[in-house]
XYZ file of C-alpha atoms in Angstrom:
554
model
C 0.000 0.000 0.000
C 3.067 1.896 0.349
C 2.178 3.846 -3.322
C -1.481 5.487 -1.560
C 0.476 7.351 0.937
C 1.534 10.554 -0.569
C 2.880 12.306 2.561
C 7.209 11.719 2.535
C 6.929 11.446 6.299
C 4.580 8.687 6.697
C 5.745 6.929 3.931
C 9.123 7.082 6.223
C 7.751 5.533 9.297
C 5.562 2.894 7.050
C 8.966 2.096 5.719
C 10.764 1.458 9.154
C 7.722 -0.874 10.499
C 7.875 -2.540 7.558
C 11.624 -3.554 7.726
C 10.969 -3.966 11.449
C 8.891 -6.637 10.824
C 11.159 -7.850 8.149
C 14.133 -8.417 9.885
C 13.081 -11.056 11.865
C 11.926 -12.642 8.029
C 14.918 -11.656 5.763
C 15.247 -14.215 3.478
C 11.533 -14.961 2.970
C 10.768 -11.184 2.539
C 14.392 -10.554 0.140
C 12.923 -12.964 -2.058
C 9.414 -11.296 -2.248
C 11.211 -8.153 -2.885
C 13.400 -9.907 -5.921
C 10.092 -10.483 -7.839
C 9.430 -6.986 -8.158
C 9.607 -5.860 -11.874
C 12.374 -4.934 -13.517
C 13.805 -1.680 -13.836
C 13.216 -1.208 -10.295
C 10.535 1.246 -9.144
C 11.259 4.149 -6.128
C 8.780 1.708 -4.064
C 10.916 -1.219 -4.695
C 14.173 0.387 -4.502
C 13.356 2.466 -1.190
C 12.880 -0.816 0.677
C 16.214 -2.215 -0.658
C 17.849 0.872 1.054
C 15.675 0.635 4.055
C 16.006 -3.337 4.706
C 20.353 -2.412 4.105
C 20.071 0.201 6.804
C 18.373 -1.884 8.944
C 20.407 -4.727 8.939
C 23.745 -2.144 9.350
C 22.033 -1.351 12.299
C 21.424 -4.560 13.799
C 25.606 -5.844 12.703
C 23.687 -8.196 10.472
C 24.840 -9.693 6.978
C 21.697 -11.978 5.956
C 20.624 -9.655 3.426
C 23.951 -10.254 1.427
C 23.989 -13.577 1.690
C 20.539 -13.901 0.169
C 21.892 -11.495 -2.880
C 25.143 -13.225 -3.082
C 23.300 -16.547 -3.641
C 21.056 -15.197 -5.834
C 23.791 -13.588 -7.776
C 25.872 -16.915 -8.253
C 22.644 -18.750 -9.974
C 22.145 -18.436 -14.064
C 19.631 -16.407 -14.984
C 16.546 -18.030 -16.358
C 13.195 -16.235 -17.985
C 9.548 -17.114 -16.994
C 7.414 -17.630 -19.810
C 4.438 -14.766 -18.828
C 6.963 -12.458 -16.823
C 10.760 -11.413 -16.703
C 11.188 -12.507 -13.572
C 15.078 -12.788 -13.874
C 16.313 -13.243 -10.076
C 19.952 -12.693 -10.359
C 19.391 -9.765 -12.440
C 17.160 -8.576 -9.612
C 19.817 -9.758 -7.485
C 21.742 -7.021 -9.011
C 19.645 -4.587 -8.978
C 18.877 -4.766 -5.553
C 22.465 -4.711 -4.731
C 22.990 -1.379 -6.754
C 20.860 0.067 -4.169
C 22.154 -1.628 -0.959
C 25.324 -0.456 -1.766
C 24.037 3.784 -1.985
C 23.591 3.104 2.191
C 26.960 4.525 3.717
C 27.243 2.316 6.404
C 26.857 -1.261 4.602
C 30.696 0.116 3.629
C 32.038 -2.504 6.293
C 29.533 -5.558 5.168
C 30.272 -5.002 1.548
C 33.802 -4.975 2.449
C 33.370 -8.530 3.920
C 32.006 -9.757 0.650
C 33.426 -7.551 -1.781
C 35.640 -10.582 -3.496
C 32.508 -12.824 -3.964
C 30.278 -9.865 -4.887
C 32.914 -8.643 -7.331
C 33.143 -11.974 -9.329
C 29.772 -12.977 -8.599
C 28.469 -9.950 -10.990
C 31.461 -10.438 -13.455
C 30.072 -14.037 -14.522
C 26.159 -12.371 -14.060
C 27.324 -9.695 -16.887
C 28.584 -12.864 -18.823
C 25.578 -14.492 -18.592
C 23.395 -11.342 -18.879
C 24.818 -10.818 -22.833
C 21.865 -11.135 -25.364
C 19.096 -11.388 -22.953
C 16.428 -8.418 -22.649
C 13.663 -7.363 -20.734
C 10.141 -6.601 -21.987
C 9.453 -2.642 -22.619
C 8.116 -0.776 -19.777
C 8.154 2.300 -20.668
C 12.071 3.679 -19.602
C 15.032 4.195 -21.375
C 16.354 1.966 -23.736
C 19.802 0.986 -21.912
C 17.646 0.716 -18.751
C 16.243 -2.369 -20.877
C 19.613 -4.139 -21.437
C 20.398 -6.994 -18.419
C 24.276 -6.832 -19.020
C 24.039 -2.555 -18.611
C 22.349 -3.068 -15.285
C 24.702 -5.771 -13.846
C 27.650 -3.301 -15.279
C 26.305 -0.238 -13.347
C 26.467 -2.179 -10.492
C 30.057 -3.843 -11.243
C 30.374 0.389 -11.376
C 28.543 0.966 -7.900
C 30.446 -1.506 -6.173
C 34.288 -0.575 -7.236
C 33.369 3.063 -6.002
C 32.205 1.809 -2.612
C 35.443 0.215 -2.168
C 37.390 3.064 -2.985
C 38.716 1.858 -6.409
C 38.607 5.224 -8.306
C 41.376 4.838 -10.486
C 40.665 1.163 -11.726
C 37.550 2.839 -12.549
C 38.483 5.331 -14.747
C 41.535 3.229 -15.977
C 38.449 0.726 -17.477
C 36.756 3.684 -18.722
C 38.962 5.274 -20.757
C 39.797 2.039 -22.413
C 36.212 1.049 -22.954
C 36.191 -1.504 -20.704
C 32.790 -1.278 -19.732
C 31.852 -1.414 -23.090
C 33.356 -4.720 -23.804
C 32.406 -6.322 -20.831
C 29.090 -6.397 -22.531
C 30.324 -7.897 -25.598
C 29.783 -11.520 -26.127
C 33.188 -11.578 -28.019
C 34.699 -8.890 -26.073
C 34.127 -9.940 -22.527
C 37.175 -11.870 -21.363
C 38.916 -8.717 -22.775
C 36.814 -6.218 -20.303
C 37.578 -8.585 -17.563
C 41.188 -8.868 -18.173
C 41.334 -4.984 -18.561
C 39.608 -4.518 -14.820
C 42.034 -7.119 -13.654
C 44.934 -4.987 -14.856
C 43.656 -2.083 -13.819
C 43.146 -3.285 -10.378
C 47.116 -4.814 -10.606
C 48.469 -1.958 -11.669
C 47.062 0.352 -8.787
C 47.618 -2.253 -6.372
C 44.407 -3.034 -4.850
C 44.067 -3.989 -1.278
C 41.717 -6.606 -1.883
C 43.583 -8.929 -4.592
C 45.052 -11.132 -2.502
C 41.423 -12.481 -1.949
C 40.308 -12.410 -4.993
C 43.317 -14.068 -6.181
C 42.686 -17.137 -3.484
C 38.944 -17.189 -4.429
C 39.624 -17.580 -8.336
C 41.662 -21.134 -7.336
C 38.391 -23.035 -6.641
C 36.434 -20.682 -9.365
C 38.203 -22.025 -11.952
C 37.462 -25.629 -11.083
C 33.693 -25.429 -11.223
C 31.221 -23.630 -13.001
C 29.846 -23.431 -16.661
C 31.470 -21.927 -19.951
C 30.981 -18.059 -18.905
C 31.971 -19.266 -15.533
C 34.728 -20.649 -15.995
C 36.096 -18.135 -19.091
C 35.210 -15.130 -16.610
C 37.730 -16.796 -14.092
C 39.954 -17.745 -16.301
C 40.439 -14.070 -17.917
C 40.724 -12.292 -14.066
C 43.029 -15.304 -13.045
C 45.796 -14.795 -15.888
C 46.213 -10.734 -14.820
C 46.445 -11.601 -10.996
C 49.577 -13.768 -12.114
C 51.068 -10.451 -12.246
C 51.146 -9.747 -8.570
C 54.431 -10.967 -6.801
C 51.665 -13.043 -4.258
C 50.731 -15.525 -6.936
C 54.228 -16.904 -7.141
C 53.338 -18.436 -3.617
C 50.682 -20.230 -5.234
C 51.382 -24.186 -5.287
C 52.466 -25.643 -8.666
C 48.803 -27.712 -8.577
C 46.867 -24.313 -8.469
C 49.261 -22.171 -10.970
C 51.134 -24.080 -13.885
C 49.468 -26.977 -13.736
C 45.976 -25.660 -14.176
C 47.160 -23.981 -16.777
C 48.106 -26.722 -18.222
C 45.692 -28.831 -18.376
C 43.825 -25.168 -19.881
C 45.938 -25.679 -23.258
C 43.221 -29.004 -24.498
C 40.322 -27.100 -23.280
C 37.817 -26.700 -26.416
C 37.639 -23.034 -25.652
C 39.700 -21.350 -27.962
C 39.603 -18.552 -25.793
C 40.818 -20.527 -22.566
C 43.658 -21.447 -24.434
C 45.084 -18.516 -25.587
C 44.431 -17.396 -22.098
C 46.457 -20.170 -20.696
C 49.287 -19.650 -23.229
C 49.418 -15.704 -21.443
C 49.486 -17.022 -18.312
C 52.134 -19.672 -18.646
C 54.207 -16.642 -20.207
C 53.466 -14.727 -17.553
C 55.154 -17.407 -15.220
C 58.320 -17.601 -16.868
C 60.432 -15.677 -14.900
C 59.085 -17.370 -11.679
C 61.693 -19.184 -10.530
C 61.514 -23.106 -10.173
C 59.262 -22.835 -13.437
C 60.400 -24.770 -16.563
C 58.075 -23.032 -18.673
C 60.774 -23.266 -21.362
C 59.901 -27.320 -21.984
C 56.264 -26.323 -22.585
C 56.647 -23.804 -25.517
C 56.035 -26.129 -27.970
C 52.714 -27.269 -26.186
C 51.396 -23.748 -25.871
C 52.453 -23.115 -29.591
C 50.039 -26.490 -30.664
C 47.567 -25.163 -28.477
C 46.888 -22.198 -30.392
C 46.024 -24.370 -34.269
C 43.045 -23.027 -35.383
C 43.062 -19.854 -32.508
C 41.840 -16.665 -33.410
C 44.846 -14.204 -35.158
C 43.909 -11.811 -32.349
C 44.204 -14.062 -29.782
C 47.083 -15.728 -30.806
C 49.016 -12.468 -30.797
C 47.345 -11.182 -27.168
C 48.767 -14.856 -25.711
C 52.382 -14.311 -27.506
C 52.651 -10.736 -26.306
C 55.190 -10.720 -23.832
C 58.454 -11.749 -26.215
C 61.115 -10.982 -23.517
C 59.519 -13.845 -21.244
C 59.114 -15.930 -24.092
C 62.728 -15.797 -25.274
C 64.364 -15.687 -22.076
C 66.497 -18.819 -21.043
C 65.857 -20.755 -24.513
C 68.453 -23.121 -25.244
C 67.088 -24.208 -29.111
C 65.840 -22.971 -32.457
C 62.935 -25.008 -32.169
C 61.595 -23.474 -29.458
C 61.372 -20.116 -31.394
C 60.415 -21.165 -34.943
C 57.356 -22.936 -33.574
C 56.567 -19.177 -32.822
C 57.437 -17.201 -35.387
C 55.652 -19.682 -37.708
C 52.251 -18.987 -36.533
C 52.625 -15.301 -36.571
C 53.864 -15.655 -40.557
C 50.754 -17.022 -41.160
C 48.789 -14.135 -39.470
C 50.870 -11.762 -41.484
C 47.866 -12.074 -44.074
C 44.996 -12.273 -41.851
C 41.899 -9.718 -43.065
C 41.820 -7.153 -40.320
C 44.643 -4.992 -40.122
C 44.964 -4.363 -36.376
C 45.922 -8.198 -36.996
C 48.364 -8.118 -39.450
C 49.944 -5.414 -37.791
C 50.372 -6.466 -34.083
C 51.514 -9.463 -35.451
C 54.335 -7.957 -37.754
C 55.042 -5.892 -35.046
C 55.575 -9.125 -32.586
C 57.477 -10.735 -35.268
C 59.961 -7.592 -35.210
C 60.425 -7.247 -31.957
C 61.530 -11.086 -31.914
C 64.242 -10.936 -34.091
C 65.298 -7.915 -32.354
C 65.166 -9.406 -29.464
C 67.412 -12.482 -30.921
C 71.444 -12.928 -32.399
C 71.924 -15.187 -35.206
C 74.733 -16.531 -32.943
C 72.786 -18.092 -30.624
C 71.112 -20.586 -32.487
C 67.356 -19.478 -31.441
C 66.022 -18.296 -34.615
C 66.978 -20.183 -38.031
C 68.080 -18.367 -41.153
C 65.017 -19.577 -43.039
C 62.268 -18.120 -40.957
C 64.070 -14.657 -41.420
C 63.815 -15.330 -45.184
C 60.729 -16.418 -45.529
C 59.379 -13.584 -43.965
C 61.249 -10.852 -46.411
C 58.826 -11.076 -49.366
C 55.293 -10.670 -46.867
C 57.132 -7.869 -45.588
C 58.089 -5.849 -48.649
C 54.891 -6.370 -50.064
C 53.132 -5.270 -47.133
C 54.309 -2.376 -47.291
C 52.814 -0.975 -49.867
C 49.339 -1.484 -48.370
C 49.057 2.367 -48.526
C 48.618 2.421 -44.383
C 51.054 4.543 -42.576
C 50.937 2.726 -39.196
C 51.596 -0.868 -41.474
C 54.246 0.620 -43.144
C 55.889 1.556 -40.060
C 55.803 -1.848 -38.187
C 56.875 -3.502 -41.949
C 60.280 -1.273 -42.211
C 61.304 -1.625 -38.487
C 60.662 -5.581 -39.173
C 62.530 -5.942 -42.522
C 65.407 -3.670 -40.323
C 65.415 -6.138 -37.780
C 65.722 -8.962 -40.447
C 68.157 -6.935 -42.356
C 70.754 -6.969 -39.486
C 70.119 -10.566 -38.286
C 71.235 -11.467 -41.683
C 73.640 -9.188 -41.946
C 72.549 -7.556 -45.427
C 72.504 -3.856 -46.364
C 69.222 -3.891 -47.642
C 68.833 -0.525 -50.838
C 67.457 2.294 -49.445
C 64.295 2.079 -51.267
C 63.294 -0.621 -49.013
C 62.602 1.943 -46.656
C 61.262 4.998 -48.096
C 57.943 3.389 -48.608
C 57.276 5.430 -51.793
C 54.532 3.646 -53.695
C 55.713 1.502 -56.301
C 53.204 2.418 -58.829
C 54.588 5.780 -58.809
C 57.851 4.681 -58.689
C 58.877 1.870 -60.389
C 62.335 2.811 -60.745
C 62.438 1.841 -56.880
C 61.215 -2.175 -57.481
C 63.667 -1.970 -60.133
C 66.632 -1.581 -57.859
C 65.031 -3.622 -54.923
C 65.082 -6.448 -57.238
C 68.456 -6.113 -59.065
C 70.133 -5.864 -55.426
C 68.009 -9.496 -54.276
C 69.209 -10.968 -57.763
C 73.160 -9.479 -57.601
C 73.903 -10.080 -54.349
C 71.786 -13.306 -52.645
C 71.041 -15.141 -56.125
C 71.055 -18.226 -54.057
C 67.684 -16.743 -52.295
C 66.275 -15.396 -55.254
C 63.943 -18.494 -56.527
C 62.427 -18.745 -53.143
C 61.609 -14.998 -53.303
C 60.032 -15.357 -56.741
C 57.767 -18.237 -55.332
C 56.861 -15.775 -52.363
C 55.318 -13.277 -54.112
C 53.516 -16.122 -56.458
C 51.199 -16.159 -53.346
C 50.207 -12.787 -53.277
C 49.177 -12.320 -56.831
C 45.520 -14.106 -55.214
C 45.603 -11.927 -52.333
C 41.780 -10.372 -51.505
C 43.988 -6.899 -50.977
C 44.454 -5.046 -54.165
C 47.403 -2.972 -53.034
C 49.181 -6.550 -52.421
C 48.260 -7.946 -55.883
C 49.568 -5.340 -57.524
C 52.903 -4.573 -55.743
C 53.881 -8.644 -56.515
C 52.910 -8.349 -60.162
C 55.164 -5.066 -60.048
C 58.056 -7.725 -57.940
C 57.398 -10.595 -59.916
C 57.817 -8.203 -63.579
C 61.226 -6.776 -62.343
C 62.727 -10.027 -60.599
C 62.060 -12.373 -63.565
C 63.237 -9.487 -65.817
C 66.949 -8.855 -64.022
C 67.032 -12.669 -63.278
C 67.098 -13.307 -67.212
C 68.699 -16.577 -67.837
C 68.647 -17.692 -64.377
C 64.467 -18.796 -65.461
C 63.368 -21.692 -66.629
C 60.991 -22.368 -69.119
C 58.387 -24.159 -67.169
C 58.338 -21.238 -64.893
C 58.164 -18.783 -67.320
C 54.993 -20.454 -68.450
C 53.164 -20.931 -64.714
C 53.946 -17.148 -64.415
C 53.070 -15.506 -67.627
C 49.411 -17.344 -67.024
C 49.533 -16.294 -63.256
C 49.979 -12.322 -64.306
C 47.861 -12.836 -67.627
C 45.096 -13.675 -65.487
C 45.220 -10.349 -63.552
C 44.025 -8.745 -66.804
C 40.915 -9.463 -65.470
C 41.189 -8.305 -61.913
C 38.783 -5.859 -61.001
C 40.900 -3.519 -59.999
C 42.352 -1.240 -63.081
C 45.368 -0.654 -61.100
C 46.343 -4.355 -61.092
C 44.870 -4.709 -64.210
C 47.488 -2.513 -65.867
C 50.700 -3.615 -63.798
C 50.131 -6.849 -64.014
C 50.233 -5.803 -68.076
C 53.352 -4.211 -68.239
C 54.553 -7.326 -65.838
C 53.834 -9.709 -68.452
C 55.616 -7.795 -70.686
C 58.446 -8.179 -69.063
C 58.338 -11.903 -68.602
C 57.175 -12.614 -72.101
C 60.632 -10.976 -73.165
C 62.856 -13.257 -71.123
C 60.616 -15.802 -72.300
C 61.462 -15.137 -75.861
C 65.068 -14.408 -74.668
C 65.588 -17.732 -73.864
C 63.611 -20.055 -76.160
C 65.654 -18.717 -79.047
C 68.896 -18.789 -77.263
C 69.605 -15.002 -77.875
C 72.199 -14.417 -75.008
C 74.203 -17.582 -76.379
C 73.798 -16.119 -79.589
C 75.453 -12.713 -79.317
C 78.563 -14.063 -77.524
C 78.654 -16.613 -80.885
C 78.082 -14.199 -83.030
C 80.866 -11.951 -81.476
C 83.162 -14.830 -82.068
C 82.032 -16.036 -85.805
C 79.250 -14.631 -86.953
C 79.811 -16.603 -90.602
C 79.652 -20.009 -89.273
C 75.797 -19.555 -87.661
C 72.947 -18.257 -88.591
C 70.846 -16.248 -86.489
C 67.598 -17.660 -84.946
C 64.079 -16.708 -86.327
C 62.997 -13.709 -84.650
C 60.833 -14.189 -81.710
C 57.015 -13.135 -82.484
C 55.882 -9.771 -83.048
C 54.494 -8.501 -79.239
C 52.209 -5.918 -78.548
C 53.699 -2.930 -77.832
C 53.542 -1.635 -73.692
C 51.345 1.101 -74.377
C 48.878 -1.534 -76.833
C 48.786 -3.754 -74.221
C 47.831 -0.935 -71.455
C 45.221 -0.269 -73.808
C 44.058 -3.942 -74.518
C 43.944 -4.462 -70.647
C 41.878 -1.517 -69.845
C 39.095 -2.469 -72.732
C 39.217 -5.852 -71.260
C 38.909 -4.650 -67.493
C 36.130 -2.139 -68.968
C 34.303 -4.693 -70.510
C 34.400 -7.348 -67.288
C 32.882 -4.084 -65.330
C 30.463 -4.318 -67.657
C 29.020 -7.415 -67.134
């Protein structure tokens, strides 16, 4: 009846009998109260505050246990009403925690409350409540846990975890299905880095959490787990509880709790009494088929990884994961893992056995290539890698390497790339050419183009060094980008046939051989047929473009 008395005062000592009366009944009347109607009405949400005050008063903490317990369940729909308890749970909690002097309670339970509501946003993602009228985001489950995840770090003081988390979205991507582990992770840090009081709890808590529980459970542990390993307490953390866990985390079928597992079995690699070393190629396996992203968060830390290994093996199974991502579609990908790459080989001498020769090679080509994707921050991360390459094989690369000029505007520059590669490492020079082979069926236009530019100047200056069989695969390769869809490709990939064609007619008819014979006795042989009339450069631009016009066309 509380809503047909209109006079503040009254309403006030209605209130106090009423929680009065409650006390003695806490759980029977907290669980009335929890089937109230989402949002929360000032009715509802007064006696919340009321019952809280009450049961400061009295030194009781029945009326958090009942919300903790509700908290820990999975939500679940009715099928007439939205009766979602543990997003009531939360709710009601949001407003228990506005009473000043629950401060000491919440403190009590602050650990279990904290993760409690981590897992509830987890579980919260995708559902929704039926319209009533307020504000959309008032609507959204995972918002309302997150406001209280909010409510509750302020009560304990945590100010600058909280805006640490909110200028780096994290609130954001705690209520992303694909994003969570990420928001978690970034609280977790957050709280490391300022050195809250309350980790070492939380941090003893997780050890059980991440034993039981569902998928979201179990993830949302996981992700808060592998920051704590940060803080110098977790090194006293028994071998059962730390690496082992861990583990056992690489066959999980979680992508996501691998790579986490692979991050925190880096993190422990400095802790001593840790072979971590000896599991390197286990973590490596565990990431097959692992999101690029992913795979480069978990490999992050390359001083821990490189530190005390004893064998190339150990870092080749690395770097050959991170070639692969070299190509992946999104470009924050590519790049952090060119960038990871890089800072490997910095981090390595060719002395000390840890990186072979050929992963360093293989990687040239990707590199060059990449950077001419026409992105600044790529091109960047691409020079400082092929530097880092540069001096572990201790080759003066041109200087065009580095001036990232476009080639299309300056061809001259491919020119000399490729007549250094061919003059001074022609023992490299075939595996380069079948490198760039790759990328003439790249999705990227800017990456088709620059190898049809490679591939036109390398076969050129490497002349007799070609065979014919590979002349042929080639020639069709770069004849088929007269079709590309791109005009840009379209016309390089012209003038690089051009180019190929003439070595091809070069050496069917022998014309090297035949000068230097001539030069000597130019009576005694006759000179070979000459080679077939070819379009000229500019007749084949033209030819290309009518052709690219016309596939437009249809």
């Amino acid at each position: 009846q509380l809503r047909a008395i209109h006079h503040s005062h009254a309403r006030q000592v209605v209130m106090m009998a009423l929680c009065l009366l409650a006390h003695a009944f806490i759980e029977e009347v907290s669980r009335a109260l929890l089937e109230c109607p989402l949002p929360l009405d000032s009715d509802a949400a007064g006696m919340w505050r009321t019952l809280a005050r009450t049961e400061a008063i009295c030194h009781s903490h029945r009326l958090l246990d009942v919300l903790l317990k509700e908290l820990q369940e999975r939500p679940s729909t009715s099928e007439d009403k939205a009766f979602i308890i543990p997003l009531a749970a939360a709710s009601a909690l949001c407003e228990v925690l506005s009473v000043s002097i629950c401060a000491q309670t919440v403190a009590r339970f602050y650990p279990r409350l904290l993760m409690a509501l981590l897992v509830q946003v987890h579980y919260a993602i995708g559902l929704s409540l039926p319209d009533s009228g307020v504000s959309r985001k008032e609507l959204i489950p995972a918002c309302c846990v997150v406001k209280t995840v909010k409510t509750l770090l302020l009560k304990m003081g945590c100010h600058y975890e909280f805006t640490s988390v909110e200028k780096e979205g994290g609130w954001e991507l705690l209520t992303s299905s694909e994003e969570h582990h990420r928001g978690v992770g970034l609280l977790a840090r957050a709280m490391v880095h300022y050195s809250c009081r309350e980790l070492w709890r939380i941090l003893y808590l997780l050890v059980p959490f991440l034993e039981r529980g569902d998928k979201q459970h179990k993830l949302t542990a996981m992700a808060f787990f592998v920051e704590l390993l940060h803080m110098p307490q977790a090194k006293r953390l028994p071998e059962k509880y730390s690496v082992i866990r861990l583990l056992k985390g690489l066959t999980d079928p979680d992508p996501v709790i691998r790579a986490l597992c692979v991050k925190g079995l880096i993190t422990m690699a400095d802790w001593p009494g840790k072979e971590i070393k000896f599991l390197v190629p286990a973590m490596i396996n565990s990431l097959c088929e692992v999101d690029g992203r992913l795979v480069v968060e978990a490999l992050a830390d390359v001083k821990k990884i490189l530190r005390g290994l004893d064998g190339a093996s150990y870092v080749g199974c690395i770097t050959s994961p991170l070639r692969l991502l070299f190509d992946d579609e999104r470009v924050s990908v590519r790049s952090a893992a060119i960038s990871l790459f890089g800072n490997m080989v910095k981090k390595v001498k060719k002395s000390q056995g840890l990186m072979k020769e050929e992963d360093v090679l293989d990687s040239m080509i990707p590199l060059l290539l990449h950077l001419q994707e026409g992105n600044p921050d790529m091109a960047e991360k691409c020079k400082n890698a092929l530097d880092e390459c540069s001096r572990f094989l201790q080759w003066r690369l041109p200087k065009q390497v580095g001036n990232r000029k476009a080639w299309h505007n300056h061809q001259e520059d491919v020119d000399e790339i490729c007549q250094y590669l061919v003059k001074t490492h022609q023992e490299n020079v075939q595996r380069f050419l079948f490198q760039s082979q790759c990328y003439l069926s790249s999705t990227q236009p800017s990456l088709r183009r620059a190898a049809a530019m490679f591939i036109g100047f390398l076969v050129m200056r490497m002349d007799n060094m070609m065979r014919m069989k590979d002349l042929d695969i080639i020639s069709n390769a770069l004849g088929g980008l007269i079709h590309d869809p791109e005009a840009s490709v379209c016309i390089f990939a012209a003038q690089a046939h051009e180019r190929v064609l003439a070595v091809y007619w070069k050496l069917k008819y022998g014309l090297v051989e035949q000068r230097k014979v001539n030069s000597d006795s130019a009576e005694k042989h006759k000179s070979p047929p000459n080679p077939p009339a070819t379009p000229s450069t500019s007749s084949r631009l033209f030819n290309a473009l009518s052709l690219w016009k016309l596939a437009a066309k249809h």
